PDB file of C-alpha atoms in Angstrom:
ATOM      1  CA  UNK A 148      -2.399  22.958   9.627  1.00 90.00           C
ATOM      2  CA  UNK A 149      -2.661  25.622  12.586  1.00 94.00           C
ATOM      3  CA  UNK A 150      -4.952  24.129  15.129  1.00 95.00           C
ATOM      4  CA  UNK A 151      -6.201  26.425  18.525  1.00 96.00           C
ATOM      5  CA  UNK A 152      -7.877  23.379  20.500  1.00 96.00           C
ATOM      6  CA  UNK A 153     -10.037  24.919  23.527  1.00 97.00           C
ATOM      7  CA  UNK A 154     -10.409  22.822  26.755  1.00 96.00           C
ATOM      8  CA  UNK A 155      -7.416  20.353  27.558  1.00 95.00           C
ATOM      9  CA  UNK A 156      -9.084  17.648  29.496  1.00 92.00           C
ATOM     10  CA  UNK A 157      -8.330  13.697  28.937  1.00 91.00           C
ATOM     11  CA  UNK A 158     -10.180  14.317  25.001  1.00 92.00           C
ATOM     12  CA  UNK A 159      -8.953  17.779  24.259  1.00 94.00           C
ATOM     13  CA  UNK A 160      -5.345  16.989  25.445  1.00 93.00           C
ATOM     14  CA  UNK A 161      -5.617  13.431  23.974  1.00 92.00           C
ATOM     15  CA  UNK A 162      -6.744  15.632  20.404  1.00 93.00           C
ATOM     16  CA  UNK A 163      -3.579  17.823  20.705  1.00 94.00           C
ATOM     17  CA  UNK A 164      -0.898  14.968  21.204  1.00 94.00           C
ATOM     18  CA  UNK A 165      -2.363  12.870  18.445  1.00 90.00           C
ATOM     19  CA  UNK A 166      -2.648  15.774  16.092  1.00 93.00           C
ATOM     20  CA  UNK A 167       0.978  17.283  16.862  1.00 92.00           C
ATOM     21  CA  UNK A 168       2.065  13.423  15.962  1.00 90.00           C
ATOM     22  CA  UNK A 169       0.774  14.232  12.856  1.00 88.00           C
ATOM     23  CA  UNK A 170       2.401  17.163  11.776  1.00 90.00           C
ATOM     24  CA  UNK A 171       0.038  19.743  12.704  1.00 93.00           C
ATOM     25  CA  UNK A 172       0.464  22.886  14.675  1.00 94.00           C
ATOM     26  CA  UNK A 173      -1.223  23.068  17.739  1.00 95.00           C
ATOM     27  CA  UNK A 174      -1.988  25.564  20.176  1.00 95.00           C
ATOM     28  CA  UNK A 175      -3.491  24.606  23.087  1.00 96.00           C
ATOM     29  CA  UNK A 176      -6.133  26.266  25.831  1.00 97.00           C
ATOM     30  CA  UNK A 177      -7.356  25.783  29.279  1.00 96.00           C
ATOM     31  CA  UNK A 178      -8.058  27.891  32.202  1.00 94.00           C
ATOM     32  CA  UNK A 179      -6.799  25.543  34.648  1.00 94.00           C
ATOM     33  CA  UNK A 180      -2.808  25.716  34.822  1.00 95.00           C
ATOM     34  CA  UNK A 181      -2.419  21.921  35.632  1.00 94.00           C
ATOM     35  CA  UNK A 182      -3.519  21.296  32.381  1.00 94.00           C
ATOM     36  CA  UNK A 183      -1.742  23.714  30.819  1.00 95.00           C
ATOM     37  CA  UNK A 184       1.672  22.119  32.779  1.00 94.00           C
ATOM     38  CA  UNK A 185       0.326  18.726  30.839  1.00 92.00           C
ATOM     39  CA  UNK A 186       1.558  19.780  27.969  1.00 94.00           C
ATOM     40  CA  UNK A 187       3.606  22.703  27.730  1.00 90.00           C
ATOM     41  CA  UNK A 188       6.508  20.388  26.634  1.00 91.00           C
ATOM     42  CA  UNK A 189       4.421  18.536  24.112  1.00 92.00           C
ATOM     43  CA  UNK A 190       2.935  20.438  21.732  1.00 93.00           C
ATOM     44  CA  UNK A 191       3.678  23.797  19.653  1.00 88.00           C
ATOM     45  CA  UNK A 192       2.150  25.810  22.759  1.00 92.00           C
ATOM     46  CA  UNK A 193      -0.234  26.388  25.544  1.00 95.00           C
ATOM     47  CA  UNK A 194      -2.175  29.168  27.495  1.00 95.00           C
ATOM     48  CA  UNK A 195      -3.527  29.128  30.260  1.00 96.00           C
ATOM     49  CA  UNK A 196      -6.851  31.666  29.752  1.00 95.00           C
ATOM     50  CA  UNK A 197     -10.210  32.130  30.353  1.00 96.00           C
ATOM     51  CA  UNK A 198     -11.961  31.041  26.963  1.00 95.00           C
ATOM     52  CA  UNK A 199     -15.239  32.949  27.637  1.00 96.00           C
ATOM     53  CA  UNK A 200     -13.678  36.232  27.701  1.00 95.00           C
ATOM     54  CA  UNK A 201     -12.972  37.752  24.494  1.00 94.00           C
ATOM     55  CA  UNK A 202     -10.423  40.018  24.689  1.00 94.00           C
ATOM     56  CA  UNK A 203      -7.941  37.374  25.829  1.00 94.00           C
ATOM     57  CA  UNK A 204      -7.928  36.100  22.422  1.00 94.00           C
ATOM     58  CA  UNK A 205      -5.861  38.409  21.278  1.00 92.00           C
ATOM     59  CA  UNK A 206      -2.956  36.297  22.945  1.00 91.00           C
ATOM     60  CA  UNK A 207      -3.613  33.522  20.552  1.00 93.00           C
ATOM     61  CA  UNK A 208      -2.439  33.454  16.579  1.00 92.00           C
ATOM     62  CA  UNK A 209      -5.939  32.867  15.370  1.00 92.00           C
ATOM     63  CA  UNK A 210      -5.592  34.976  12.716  1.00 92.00           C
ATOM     64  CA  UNK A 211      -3.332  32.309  11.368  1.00 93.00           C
ATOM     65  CA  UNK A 212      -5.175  29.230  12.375  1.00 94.00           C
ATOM     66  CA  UNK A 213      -7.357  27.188  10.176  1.00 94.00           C
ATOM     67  CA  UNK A 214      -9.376  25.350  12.274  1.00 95.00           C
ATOM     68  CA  UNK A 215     -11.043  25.920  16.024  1.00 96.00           C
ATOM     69  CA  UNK A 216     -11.852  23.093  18.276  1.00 96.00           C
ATOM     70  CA  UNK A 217     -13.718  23.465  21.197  1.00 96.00           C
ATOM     71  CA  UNK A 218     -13.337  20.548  23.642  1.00 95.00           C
ATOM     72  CA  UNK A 219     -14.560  21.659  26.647  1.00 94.00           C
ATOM     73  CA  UNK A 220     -16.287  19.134  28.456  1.00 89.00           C
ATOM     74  CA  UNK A 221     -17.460  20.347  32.121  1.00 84.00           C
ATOM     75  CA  UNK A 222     -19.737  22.922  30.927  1.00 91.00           C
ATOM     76  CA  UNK A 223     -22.158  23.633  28.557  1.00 93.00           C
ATOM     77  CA  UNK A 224     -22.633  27.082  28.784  1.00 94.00           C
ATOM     78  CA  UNK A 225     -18.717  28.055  28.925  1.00 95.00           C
ATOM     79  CA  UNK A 226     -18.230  25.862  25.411  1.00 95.00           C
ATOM     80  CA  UNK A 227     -21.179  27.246  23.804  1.00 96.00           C
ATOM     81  CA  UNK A 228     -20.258  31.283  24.620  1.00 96.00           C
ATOM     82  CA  UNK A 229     -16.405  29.708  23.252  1.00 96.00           C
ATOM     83  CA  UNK A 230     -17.812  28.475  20.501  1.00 96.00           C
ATOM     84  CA  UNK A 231     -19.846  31.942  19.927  1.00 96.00           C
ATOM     85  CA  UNK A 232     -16.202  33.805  20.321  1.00 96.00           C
ATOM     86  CA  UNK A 233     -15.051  31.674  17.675  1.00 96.00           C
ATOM     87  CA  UNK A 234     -17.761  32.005  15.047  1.00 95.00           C
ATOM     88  CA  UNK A 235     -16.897  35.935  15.054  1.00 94.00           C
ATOM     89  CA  UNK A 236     -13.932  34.820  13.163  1.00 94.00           C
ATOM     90  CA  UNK A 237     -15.180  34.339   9.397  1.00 92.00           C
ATOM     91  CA  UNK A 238     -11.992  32.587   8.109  1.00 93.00           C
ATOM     92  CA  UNK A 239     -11.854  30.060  10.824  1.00 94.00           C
ATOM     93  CA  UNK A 240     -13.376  26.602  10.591  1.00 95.00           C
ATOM     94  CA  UNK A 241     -15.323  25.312  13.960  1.00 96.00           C
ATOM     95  CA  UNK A 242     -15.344  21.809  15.389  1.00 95.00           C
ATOM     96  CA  UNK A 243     -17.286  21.681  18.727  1.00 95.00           C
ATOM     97  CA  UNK A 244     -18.187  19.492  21.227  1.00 94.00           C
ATOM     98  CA  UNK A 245     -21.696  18.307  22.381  1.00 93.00           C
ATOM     99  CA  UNK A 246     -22.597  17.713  25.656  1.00 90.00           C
ATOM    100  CA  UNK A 247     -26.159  17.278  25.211  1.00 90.00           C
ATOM    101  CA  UNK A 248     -29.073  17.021  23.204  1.00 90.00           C
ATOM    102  CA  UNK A 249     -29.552  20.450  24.194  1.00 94.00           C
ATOM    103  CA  UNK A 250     -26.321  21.519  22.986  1.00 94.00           C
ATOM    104  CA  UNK A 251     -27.030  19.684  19.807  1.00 93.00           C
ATOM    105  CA  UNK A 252     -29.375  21.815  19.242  1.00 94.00           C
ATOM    106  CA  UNK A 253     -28.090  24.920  20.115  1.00 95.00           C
ATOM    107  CA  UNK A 254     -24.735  24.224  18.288  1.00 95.00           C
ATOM    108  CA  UNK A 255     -27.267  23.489  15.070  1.00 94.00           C
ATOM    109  CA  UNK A 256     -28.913  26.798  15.439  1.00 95.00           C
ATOM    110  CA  UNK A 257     -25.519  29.145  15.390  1.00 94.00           C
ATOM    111  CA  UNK A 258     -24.381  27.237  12.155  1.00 94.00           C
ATOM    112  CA  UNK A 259     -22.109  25.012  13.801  1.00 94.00           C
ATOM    113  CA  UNK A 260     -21.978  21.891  11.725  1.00 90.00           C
ATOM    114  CA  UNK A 261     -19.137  19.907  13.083  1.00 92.00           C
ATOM    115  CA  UNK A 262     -20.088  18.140  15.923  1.00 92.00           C
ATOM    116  CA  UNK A 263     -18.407  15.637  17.751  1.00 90.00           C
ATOM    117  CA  UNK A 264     -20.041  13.486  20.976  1.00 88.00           C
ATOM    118  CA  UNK A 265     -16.602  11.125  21.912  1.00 85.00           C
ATOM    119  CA  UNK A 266     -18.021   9.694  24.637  1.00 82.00           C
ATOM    120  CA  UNK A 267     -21.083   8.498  22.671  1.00 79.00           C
ATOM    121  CA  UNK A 268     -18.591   7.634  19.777  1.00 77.00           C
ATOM    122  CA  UNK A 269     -16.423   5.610  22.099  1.00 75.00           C
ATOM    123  CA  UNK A 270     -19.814   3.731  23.638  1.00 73.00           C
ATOM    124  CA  UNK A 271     -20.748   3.011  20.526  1.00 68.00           C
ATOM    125  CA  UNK A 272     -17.411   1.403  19.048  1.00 67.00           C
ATOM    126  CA  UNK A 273     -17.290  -0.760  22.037  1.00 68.00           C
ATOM    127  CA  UNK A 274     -20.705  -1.823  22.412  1.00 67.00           C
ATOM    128  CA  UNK A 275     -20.184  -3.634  18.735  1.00 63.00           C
ATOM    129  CA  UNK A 276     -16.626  -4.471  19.610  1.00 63.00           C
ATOM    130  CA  UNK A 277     -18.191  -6.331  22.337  1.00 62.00           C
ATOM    131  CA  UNK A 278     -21.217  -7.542  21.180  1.00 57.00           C
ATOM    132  CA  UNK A 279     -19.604  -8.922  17.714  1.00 54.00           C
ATOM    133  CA  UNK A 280     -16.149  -9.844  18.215  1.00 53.00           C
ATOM    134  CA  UNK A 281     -15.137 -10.746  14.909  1.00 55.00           C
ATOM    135  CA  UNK A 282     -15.274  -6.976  13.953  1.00 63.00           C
ATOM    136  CA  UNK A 283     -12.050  -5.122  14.833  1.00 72.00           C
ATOM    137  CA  UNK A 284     -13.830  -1.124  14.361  1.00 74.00           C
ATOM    138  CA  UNK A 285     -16.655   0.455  13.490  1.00 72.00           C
ATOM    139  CA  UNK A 286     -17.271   4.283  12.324  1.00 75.00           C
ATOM    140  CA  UNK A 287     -20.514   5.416  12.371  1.00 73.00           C
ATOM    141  CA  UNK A 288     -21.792   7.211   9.390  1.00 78.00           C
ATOM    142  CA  UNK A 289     -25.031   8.113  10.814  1.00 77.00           C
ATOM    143  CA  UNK A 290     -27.692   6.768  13.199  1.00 73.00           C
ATOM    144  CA  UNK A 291     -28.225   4.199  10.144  1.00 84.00           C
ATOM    145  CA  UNK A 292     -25.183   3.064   8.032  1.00 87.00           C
ATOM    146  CA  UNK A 293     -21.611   2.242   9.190  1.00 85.00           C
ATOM    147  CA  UNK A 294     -17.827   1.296   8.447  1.00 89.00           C
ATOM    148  CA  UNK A 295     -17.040  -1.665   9.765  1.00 87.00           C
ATOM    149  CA  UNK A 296     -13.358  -3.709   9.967  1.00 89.00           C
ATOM    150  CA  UNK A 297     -13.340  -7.198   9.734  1.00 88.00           C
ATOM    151  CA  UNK A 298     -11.442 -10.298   9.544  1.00 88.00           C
ATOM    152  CA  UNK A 299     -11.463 -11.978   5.891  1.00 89.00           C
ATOM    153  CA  UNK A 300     -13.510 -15.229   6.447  1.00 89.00           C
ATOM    154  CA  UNK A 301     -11.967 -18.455   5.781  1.00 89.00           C
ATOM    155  CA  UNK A 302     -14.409 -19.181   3.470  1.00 91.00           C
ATOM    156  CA  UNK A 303     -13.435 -16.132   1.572  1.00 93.00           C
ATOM    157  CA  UNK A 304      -9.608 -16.766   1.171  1.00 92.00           C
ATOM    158  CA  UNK A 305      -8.702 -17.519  -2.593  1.00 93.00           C
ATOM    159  CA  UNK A 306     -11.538 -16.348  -3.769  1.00 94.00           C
ATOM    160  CA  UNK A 307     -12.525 -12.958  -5.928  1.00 95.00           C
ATOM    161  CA  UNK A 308     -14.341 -10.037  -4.849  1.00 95.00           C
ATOM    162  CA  UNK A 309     -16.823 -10.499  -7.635  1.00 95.00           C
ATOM    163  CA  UNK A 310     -17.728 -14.269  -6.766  1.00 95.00           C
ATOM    164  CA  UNK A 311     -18.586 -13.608  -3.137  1.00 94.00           C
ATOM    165  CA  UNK A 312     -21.489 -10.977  -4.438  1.00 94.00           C
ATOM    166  CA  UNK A 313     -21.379  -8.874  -1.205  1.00 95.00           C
ATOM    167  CA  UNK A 314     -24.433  -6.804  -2.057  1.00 94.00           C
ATOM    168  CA  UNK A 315     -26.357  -9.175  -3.401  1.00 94.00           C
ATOM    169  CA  UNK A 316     -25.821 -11.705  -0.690  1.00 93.00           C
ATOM    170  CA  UNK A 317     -25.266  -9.348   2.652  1.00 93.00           C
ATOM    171  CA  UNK A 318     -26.309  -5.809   1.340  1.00 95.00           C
ATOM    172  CA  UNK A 319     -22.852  -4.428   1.957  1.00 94.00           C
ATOM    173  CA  UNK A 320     -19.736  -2.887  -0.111  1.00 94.00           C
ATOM    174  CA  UNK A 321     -16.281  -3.880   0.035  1.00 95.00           C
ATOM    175  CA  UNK A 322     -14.333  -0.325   0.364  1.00 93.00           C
ATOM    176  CA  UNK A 323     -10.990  -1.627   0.408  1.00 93.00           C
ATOM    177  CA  UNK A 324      -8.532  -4.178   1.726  1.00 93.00           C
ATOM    178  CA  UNK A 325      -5.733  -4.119   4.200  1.00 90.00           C
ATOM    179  CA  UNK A 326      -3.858  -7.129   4.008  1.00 89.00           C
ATOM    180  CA  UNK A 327      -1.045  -8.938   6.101  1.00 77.00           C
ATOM    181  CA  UNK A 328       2.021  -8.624   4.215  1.00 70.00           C
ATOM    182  CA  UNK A 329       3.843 -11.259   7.506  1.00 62.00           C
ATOM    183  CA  UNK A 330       3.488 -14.071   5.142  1.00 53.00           C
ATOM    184  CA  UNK A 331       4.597 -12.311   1.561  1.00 53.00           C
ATOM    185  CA  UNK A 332       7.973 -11.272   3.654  1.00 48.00           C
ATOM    186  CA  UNK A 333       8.894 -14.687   5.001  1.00 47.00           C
ATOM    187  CA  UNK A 334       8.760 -15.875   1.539  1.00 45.00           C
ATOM    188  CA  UNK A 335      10.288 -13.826   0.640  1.00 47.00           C
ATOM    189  CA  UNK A 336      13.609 -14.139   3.436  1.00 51.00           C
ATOM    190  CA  UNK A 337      12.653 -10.628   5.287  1.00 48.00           C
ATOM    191  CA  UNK A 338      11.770 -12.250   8.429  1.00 49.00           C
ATOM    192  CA  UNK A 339       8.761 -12.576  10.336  1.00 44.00           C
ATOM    193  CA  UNK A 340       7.698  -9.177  11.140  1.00 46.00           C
ATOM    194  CA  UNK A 341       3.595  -8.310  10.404  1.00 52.00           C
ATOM    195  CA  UNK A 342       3.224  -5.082   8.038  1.00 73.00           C
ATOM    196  CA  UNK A 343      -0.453  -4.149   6.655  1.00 74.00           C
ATOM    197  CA  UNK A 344      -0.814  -2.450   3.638  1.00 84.00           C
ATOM    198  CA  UNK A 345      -3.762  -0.799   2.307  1.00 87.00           C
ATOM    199  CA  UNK A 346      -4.454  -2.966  -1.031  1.00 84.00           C
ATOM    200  CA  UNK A 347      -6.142   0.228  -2.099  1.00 84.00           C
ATOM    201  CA  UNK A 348      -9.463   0.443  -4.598  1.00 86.00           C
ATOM    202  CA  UNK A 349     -10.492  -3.142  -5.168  1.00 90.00           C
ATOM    203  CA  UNK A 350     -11.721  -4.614  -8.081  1.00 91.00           C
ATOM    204  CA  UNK A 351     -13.866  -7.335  -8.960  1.00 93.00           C
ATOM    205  CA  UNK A 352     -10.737  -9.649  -9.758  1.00 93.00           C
ATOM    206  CA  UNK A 353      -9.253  -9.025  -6.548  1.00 93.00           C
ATOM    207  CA  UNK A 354      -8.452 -12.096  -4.739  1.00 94.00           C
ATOM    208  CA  UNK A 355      -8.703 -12.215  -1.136  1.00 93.00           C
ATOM    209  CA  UNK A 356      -5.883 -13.658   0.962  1.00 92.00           C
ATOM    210  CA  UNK A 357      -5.532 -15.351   4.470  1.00 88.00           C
ATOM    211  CA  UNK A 358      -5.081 -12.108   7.317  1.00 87.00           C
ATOM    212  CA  UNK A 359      -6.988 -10.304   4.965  1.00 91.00           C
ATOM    213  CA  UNK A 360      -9.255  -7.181   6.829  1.00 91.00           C
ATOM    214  CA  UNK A 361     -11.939  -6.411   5.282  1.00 92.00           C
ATOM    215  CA  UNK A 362     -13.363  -2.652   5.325  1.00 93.00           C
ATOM    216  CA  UNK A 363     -17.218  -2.827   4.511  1.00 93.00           C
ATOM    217  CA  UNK A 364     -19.586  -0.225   4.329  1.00 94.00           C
ATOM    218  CA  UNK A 365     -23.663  -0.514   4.907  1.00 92.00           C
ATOM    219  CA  UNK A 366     -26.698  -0.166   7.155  1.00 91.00           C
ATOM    220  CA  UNK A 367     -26.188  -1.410  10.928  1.00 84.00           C
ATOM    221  CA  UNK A 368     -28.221  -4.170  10.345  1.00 87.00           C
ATOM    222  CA  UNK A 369     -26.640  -5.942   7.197  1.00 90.00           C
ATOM    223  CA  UNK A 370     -23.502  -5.456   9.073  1.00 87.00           C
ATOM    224  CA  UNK A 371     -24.381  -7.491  11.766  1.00 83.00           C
ATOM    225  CA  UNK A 372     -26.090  -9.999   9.954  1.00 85.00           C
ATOM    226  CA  UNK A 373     -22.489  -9.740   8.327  1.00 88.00           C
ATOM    227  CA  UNK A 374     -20.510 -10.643  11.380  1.00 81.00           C
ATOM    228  CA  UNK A 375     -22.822 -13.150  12.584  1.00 76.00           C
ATOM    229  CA  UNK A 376     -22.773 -15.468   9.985  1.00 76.00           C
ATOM    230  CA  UNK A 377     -19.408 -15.182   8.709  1.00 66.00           C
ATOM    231  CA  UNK A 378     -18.159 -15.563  12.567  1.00 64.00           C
ATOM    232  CA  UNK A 379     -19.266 -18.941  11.844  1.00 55.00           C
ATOM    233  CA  UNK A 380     -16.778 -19.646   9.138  1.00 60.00           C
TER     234      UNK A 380
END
């Protein structure tokens, strides 16, 4: 994919050397020329321009791209005439930024509906990495449901996925599995190296394992009430 990411501060530039890691194509933008020097030997390539003017556009292949992502982060009104800029291009899909409730808002009203807040995101994934250690991540679906990682309980181990009654018991859904495949090599003789594999769709016959992560999937609250008794175990 042919990615134009506008704004190259610590998440913008963080975007573009994670998504050039993956195979993507990414052209970068930022007015200031430090930034620009960043990454000039990183990623596909990287312009140092002034994002609210139009006309300098025309240096960039959007034409070609497939997807816009403004990531400025210092002001409000440069990323939402950016994002404007960008929406004049039919063929090109927009991820943008908020800053604000304000911007929110504003972003809403142009038709703008990917929205990203990564400092509220990152808040967020702490504050229940914190508060609930036993989970390892947590993706927020919305203001009321989440995905949640979490160790397999010991309580759990041997057991199928049908017998534990997740929703009946904690109101949540087992997504899928990713287990520890350290103990499967050593018995096998392939030494003692930890790989996880994704078990993939489970089943109610699946049987859980010991270093089993669990991915679950349901409202804040029965998440929590999830972690906090099973921490127990």
């Amino acid at each position: 994919m042919k990615i134009i990411i506008i704004g190259l501060g610590n998440f913008g530039r963080s975007l573009a050397l994670n998504l050039t890691d993956n195979g993507h194509e990414v052209f970068g933008v930022d007015y200031k020329m430090e930034k620009v020097d960043l990454l000039k030997d990183h990623i596909a390539n990287v312009v140092c321009m002034d994002a609210n003017n139009e006309a300098a556009y025309k240096v960039l292949p959007i034409q070609q791209a497939d997807l816009g992502i403004v990531a400025i982060g210092e002001n409000e009104g440069s990323s939402i005439v950016t994002t404007a800029i960008l929406k004049k291009y039919k063929h090109l899909r927009i991820v943008s930024r908020s800053l604000s409730k304000i911007h929110d808002t504003i972003l809403e009203a142009m038709g703008i509906n990917d929205v990203v807040h990564p400092e509220q995101d990152a808040a967020f994934r702490l504050t229940k990495q914190i508060s609930f250690n036993y989970a390892l991540d947590y993706f927020r679906v919305d203001n009321k449901y989440s995905i949640a990682e979490v160790f397999s309980p010991y309580s759990f181990h041997g057991k199928s996925v049908k017998s534990l009654k997740l929703t009946q018991k904690y109101s949540v859904s087992l997504i899928t599995v990713i287990r520890d495949m350290k103990n499967q090599m050593l018995y096998k003789g392939k030494g003692s190296s930890s790989t996880r594999k994704v078990v993939g769709l489970v089943t109610g016959d699946t049987i859980l394992q010991k270093g089993d992560i669990l991915t679950l999937f349901g409202s804040n609250k029965s998440i929590m009430n999830f972690v906090k008794e099973k921490n127990h175990d």
